[in-house]
PDB file of C-alpha atoms in Angstrom:
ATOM      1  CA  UNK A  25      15.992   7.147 -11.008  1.00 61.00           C
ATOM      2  CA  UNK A  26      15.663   8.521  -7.533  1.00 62.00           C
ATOM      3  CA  UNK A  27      18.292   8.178  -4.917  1.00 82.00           C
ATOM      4  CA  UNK A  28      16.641   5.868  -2.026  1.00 96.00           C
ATOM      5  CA  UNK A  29      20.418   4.840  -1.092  1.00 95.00           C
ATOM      6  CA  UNK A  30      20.094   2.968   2.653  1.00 95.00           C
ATOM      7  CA  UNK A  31      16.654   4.894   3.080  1.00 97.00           C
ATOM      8  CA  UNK A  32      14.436   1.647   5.080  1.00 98.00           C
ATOM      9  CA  UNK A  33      11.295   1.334   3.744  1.00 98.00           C
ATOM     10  CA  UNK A  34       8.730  -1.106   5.502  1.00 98.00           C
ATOM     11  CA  UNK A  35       5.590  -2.272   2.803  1.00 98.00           C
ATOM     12  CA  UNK A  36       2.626  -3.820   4.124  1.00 98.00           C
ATOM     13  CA  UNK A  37       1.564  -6.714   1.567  1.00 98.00           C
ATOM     14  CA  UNK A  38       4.942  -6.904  -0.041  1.00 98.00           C
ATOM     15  CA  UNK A  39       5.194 -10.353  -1.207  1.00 97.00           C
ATOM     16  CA  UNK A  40       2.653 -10.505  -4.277  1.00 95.00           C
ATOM     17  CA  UNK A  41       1.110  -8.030  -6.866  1.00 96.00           C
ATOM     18  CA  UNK A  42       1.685  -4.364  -6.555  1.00 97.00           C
ATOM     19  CA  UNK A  43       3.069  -4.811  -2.927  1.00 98.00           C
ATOM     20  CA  UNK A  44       5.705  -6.534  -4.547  1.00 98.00           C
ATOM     21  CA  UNK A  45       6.297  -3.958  -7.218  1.00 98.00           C
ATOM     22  CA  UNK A  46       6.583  -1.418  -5.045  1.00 98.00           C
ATOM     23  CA  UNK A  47       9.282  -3.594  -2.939  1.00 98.00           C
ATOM     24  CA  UNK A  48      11.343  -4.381  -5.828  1.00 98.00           C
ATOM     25  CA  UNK A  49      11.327  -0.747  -7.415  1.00 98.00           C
ATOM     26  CA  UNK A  50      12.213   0.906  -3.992  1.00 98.00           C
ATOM     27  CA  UNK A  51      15.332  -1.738  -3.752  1.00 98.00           C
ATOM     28  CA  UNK A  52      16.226  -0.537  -7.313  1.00 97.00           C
ATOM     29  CA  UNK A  53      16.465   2.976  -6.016  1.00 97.00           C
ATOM     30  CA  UNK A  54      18.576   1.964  -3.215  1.00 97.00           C
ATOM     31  CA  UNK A  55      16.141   1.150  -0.155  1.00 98.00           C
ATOM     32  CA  UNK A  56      16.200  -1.347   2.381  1.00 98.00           C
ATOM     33  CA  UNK A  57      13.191  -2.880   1.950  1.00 98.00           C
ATOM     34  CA  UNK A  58      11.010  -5.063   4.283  1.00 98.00           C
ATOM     35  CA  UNK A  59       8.605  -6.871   3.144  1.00 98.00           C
ATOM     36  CA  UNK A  60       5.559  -7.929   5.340  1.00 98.00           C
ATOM     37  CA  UNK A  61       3.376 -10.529   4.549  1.00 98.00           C
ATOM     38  CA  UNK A  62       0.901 -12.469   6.533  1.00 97.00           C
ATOM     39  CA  UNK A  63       0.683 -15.694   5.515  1.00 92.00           C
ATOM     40  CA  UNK A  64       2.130 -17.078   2.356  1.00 95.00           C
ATOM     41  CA  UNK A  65       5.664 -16.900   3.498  1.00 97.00           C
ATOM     42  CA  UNK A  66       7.052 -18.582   0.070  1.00 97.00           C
ATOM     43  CA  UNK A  67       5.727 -15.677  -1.931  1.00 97.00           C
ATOM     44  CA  UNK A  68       7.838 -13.198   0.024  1.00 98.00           C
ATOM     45  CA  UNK A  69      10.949 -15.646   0.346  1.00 98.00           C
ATOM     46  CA  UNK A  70      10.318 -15.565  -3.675  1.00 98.00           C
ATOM     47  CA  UNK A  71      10.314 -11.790  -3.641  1.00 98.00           C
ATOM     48  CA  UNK A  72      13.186 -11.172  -1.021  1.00 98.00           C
ATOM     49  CA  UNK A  73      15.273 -13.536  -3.351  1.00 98.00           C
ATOM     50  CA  UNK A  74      14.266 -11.600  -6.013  1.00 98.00           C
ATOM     51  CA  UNK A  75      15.377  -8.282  -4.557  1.00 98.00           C
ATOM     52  CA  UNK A  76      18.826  -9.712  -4.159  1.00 98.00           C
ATOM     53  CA  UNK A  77      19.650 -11.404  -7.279  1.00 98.00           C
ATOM     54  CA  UNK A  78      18.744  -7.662  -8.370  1.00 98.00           C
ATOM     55  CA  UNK A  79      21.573  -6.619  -5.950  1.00 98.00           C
ATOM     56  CA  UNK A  80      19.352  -5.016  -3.296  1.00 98.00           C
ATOM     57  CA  UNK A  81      18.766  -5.558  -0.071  1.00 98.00           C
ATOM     58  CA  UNK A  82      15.616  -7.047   1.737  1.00 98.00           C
ATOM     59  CA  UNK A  83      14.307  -8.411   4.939  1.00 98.00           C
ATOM     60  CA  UNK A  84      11.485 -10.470   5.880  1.00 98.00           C
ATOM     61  CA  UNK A  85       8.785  -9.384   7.995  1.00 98.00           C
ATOM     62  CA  UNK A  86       5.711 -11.588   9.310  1.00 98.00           C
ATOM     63  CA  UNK A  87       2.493  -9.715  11.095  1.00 98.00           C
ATOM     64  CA  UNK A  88      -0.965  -8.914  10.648  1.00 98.00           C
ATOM     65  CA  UNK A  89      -1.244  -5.351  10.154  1.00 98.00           C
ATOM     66  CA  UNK A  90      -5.099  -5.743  11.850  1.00 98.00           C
ATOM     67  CA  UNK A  91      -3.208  -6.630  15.004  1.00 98.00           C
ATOM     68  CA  UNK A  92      -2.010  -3.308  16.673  1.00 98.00           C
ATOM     69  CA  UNK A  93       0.378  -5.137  19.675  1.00 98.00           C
ATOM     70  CA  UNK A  94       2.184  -7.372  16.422  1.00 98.00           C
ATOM     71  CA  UNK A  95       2.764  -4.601  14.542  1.00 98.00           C
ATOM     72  CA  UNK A  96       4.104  -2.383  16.884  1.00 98.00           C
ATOM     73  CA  UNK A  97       6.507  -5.357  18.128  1.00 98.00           C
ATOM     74  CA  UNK A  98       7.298  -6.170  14.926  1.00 98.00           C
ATOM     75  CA  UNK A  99       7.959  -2.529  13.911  1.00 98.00           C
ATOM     76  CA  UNK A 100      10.399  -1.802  16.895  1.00 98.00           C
ATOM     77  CA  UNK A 101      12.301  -4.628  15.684  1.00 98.00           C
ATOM     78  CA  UNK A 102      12.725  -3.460  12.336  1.00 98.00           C
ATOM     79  CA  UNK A 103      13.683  -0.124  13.781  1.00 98.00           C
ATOM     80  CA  UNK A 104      16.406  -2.113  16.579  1.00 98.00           C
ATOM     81  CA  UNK A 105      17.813  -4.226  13.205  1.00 97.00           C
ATOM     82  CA  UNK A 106      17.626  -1.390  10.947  1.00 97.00           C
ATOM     83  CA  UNK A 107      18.526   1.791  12.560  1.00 97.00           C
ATOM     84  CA  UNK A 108      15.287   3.352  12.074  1.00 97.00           C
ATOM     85  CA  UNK A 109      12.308   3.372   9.185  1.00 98.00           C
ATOM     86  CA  UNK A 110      12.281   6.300   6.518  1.00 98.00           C
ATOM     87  CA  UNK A 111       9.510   4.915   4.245  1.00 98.00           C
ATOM     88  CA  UNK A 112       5.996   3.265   4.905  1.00 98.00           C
ATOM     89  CA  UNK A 113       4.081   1.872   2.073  1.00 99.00           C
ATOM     90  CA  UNK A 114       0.467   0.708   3.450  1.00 98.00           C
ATOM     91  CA  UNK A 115      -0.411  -1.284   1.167  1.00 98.00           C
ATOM     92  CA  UNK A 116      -1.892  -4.155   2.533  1.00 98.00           C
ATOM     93  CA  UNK A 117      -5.390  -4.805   1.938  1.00 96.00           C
ATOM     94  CA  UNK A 118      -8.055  -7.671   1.144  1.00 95.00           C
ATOM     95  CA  UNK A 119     -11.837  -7.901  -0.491  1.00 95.00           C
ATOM     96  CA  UNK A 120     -15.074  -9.947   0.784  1.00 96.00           C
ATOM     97  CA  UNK A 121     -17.615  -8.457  -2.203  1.00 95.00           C
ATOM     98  CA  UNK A 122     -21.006  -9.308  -2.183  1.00 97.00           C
ATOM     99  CA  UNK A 123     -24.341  -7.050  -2.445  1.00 98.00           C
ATOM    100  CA  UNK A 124     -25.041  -5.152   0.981  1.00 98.00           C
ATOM    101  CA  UNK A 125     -28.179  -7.245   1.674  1.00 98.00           C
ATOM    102  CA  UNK A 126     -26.000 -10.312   1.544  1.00 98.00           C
ATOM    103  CA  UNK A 127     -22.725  -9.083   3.077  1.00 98.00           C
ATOM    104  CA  UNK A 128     -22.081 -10.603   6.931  1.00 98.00           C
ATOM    105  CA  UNK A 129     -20.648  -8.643   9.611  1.00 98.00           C
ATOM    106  CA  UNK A 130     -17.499 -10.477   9.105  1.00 98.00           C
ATOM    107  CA  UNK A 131     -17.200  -9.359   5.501  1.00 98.00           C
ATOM    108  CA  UNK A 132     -17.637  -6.122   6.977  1.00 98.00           C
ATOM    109  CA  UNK A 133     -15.593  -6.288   9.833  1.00 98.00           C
ATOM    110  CA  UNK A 134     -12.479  -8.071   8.410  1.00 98.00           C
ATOM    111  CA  UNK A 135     -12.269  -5.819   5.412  1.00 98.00           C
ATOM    112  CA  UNK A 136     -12.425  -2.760   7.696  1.00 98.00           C
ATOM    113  CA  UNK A 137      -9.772  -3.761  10.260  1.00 98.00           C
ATOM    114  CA  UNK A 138      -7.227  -4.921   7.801  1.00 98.00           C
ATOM    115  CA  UNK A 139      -7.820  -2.199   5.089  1.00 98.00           C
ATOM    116  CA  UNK A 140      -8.706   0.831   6.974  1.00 98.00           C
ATOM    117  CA  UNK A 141      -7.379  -0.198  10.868  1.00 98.00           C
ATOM    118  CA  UNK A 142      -3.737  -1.497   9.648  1.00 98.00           C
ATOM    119  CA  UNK A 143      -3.078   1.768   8.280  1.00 98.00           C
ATOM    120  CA  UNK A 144      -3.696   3.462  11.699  1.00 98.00           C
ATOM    121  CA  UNK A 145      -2.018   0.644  13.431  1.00 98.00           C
ATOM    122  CA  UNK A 146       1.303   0.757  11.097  1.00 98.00           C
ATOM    123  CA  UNK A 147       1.282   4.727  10.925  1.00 98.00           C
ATOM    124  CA  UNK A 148       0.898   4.793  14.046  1.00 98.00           C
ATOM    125  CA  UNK A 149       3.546   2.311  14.779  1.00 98.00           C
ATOM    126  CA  UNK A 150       6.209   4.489  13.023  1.00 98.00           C
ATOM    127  CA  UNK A 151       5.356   7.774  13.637  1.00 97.00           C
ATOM    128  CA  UNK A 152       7.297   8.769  17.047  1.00 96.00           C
ATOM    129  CA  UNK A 153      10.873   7.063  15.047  1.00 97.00           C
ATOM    130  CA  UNK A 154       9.876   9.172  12.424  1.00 98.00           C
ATOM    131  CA  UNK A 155       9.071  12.507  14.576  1.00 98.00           C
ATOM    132  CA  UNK A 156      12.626  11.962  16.421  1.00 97.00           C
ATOM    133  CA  UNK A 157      14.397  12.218  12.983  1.00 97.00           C
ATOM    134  CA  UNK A 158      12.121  14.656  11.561  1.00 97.00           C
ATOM    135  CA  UNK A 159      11.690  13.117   8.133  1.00 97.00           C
ATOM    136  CA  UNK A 160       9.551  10.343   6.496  1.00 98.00           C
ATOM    137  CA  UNK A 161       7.306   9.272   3.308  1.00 98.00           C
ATOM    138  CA  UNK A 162       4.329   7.922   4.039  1.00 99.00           C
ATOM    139  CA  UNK A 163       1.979   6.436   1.383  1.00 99.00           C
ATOM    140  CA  UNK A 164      -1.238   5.100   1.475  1.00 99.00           C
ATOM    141  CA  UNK A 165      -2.864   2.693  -1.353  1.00 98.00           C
ATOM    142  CA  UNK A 166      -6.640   3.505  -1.798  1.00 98.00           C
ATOM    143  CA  UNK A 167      -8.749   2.606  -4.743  1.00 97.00           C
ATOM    144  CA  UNK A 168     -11.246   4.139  -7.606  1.00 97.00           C
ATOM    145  CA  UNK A 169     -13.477   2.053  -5.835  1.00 96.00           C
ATOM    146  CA  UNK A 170     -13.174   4.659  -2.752  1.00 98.00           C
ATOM    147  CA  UNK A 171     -13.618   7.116  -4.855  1.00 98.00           C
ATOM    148  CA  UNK A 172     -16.684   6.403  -7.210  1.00 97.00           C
ATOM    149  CA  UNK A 173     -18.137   3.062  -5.494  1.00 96.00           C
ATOM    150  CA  UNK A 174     -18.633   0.254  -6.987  1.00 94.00           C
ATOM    151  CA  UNK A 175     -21.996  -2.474  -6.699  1.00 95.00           C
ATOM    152  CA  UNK A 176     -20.797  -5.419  -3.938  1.00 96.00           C
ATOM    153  CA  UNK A 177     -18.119  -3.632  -2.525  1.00 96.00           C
ATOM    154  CA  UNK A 178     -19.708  -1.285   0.282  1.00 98.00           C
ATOM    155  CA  UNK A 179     -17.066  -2.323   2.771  1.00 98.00           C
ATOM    156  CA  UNK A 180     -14.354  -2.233   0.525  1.00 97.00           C
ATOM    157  CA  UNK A 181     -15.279   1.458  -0.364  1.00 98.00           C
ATOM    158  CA  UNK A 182     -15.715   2.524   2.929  1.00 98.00           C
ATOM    159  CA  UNK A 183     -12.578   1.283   3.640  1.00 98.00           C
ATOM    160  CA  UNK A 184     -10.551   3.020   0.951  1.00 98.00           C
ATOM    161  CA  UNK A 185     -12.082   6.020   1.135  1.00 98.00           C
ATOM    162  CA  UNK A 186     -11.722   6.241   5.293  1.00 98.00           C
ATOM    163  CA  UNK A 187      -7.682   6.101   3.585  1.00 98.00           C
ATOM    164  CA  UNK A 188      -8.476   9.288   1.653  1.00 98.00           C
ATOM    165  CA  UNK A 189      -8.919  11.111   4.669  1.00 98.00           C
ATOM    166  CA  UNK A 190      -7.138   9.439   7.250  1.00 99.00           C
ATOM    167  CA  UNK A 191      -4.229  10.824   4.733  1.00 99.00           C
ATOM    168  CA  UNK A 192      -5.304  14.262   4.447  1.00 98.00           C
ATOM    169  CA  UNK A 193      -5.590  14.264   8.146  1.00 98.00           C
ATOM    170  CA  UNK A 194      -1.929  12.792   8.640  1.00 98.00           C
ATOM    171  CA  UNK A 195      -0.793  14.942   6.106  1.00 98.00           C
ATOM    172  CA  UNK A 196      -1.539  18.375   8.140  1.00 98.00           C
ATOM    173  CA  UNK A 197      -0.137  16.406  11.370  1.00 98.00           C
ATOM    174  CA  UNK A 198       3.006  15.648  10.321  1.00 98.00           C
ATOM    175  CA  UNK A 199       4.063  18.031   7.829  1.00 98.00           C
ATOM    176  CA  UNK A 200       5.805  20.236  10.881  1.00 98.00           C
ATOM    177  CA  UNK A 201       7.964  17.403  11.497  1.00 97.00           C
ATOM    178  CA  UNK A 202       8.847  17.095   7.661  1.00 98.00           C
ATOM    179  CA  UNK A 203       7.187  14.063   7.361  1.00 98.00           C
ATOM    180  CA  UNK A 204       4.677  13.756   3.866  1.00 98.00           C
ATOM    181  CA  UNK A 205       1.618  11.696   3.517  1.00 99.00           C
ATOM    182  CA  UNK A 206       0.267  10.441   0.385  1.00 99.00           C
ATOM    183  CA  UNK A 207      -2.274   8.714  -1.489  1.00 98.00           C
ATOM    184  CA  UNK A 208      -1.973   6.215  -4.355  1.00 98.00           C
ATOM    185  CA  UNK A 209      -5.446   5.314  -5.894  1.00 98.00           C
ATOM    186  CA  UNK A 210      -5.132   2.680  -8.511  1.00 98.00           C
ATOM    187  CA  UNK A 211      -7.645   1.934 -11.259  1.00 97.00           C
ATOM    188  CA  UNK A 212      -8.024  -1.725 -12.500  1.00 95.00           C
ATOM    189  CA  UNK A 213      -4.277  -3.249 -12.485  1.00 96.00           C
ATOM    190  CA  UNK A 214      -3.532  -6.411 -13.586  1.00 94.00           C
ATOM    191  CA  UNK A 215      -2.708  -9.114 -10.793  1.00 87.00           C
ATOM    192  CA  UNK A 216      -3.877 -12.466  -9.883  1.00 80.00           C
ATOM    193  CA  UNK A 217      -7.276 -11.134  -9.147  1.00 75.00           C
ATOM    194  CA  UNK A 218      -7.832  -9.535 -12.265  1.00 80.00           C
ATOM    195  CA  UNK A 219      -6.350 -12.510 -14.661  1.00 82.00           C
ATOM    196  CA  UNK A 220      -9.119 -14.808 -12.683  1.00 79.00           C
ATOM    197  CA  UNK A 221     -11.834 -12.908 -14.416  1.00 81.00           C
ATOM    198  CA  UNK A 222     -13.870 -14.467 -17.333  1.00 87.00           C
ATOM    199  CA  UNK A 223     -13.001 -12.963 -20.244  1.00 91.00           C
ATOM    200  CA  UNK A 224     -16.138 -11.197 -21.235  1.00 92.00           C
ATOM    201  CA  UNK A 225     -16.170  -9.426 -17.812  1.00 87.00           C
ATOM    202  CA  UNK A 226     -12.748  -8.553 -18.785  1.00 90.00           C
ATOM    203  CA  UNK A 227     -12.625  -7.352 -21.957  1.00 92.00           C
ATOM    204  CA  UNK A 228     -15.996  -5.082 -20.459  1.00 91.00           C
ATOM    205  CA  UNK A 229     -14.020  -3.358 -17.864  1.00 89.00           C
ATOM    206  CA  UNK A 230     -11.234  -2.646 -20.797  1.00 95.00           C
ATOM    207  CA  UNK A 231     -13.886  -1.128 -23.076  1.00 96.00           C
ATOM    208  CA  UNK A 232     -14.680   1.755 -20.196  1.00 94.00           C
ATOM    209  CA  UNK A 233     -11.214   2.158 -19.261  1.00 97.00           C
ATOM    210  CA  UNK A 234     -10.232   5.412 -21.830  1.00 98.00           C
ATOM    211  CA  UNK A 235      -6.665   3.609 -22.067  1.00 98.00           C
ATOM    212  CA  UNK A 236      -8.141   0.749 -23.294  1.00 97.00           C
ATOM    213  CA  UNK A 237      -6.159  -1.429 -20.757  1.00 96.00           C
ATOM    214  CA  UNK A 238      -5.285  -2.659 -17.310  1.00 96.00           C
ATOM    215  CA  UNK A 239      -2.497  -1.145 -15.827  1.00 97.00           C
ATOM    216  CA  UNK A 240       0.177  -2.584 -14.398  1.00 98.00           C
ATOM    217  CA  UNK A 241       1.926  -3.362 -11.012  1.00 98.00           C
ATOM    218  CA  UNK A 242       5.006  -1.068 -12.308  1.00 98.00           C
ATOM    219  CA  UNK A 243       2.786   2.019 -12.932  1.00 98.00           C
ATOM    220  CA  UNK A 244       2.191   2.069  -9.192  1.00 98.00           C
ATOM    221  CA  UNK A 245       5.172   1.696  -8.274  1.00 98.00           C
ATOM    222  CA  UNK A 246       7.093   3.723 -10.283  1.00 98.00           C
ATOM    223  CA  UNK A 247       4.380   6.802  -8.579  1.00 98.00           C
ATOM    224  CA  UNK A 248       5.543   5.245  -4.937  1.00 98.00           C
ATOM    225  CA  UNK A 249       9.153   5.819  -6.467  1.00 98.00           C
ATOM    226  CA  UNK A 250       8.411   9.222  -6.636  1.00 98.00           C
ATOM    227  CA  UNK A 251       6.450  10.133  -3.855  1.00 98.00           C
ATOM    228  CA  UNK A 252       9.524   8.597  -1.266  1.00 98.00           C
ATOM    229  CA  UNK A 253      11.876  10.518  -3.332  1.00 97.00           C
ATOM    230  CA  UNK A 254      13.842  14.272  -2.556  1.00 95.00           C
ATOM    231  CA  UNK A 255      11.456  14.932  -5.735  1.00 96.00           C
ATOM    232  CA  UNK A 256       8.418  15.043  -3.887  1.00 97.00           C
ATOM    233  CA  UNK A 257       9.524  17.092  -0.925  1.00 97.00           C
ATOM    234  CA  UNK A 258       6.910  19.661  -1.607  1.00 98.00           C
ATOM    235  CA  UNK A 259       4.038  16.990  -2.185  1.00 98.00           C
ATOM    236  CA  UNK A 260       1.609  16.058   1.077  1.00 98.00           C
ATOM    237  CA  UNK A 261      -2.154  15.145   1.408  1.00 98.00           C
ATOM    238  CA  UNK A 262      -2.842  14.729  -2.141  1.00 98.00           C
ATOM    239  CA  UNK A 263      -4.295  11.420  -4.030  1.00 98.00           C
ATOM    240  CA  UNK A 264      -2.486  10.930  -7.414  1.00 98.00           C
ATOM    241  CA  UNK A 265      -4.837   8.637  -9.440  1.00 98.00           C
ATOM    242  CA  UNK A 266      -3.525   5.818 -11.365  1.00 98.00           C
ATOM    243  CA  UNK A 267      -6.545   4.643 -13.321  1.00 98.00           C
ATOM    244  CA  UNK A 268      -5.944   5.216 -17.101  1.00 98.00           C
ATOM    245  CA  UNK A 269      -8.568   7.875 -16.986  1.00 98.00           C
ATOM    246  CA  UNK A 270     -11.925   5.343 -15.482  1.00 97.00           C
ATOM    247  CA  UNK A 271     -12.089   8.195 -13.457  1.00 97.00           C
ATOM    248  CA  UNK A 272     -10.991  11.820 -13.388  1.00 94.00           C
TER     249      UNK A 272
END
């Protein structure tokens, strides 16, 4: 276990799949959690709930994280209700696959802002509460996909790996203010997305997975545990993969 006790921790797509995890580990350890969510406001009422028949403690927190004014309004408010935020998980993020040749500029464009411009928009957001108290944990979800490609997901690539270095670059920022920046970059993990897929196509991404499996929500978030935690103090602008070895 690592001692999160009071710590606030804000995560970006909090109310399903590893988002949700992530919330309800961090609570576990102790954190004040917010979860932001976007649109399906039952799914984090679900989770919040969740969180405190667990006996933690959890607020609700509606914005777009493409939409730089919300975010920083709805960030300050945290910060005015909270006392101040300690932990930010990006992990927001959505897909529009389809071959290059095919893809729209709205495919483009909307997986760009929310994946790769929400990050900038929340970091940015917190970064002058967490320069005044001169501590923070920062960690940014990428993807295998970033790192190796993937056929029909050009903009969801570019996206994730723009995270890889927009972390790197944080990292040597914000480390004199004793503030670390991470990367998470998960492999296949089971969620709703995954258990849509026809079976064959399933059992095919297995068979090249050296595992043999999907992971699971909980293996990323027991890496976020310890990445906020007094553990990982010495730990900044690396990229842990999480991937069961698809990818080394």
């Amino acid at each position: 276990m690592h001692n999160l006790k009071d710590k606030v921790a804000l995560i970006t797509g909090g109310s399903r799949g590893i988002g949700k995890a992530i919330a309800k580990r961090l609570a576990s350890e102790g954190a004040i959690v917010a979860i932001n969510y976007t649109q399906n406001e039952s799914a984090a009422i679900q989770t919040k709930n969740e969180i405190e028949e667990a006996g933690g403690q959890a607020i609700l927190s509606k914005f777009d994280v493409s939409n730089f004014d919300a975010v920083h309004e709805e960030v300050d408010k945290i910060i005015e209700k909270l006392g101040s935020i300690y932990i930010l998980i990006n992990n927001a993020g959505i897909t529009k696959d389809t071959l290059l040749m095919r893809m729209k500029e709205e495919d483009w464009d909307s997986v760009i802002s929310i994946n790769l411009k929400g990050i900038f928009n929340c970091t940015k957001a917190v970064t002058r509460n967490m320069f005044k108290q001169r501590e923070g944990r920062i960690v940014n979800l990428t993807s295998v996909v970033g790192e190796m490609g993937n056929a029909g997901q050009t903009n969801y690539a570019a996206s994730k790996a723009g995270i890889i270095g927009f972390t790197k670059a944080c990292a040597r920022e914000m480390a004199p203010r004793g503030i670390t920046v991470n990367a998470i970059s998960p492999g296949f993990i089971k969620t709703d997305i995954t258990d849509q897929l026809p079976e064959e196509i399933r059992k095919d991404y297995i068979s090249k997975i050296p595992l043999n499996r999907f992971g699971s929500p909980e293996d990323i978030a027991g890496a976020v545990a310890f990445l906020t935690s007094d553990d990982a103090s010495y730990i900044t602008g690396e990229v842990f993969r999480i991937n069961g070895g698809i990818y080394t």
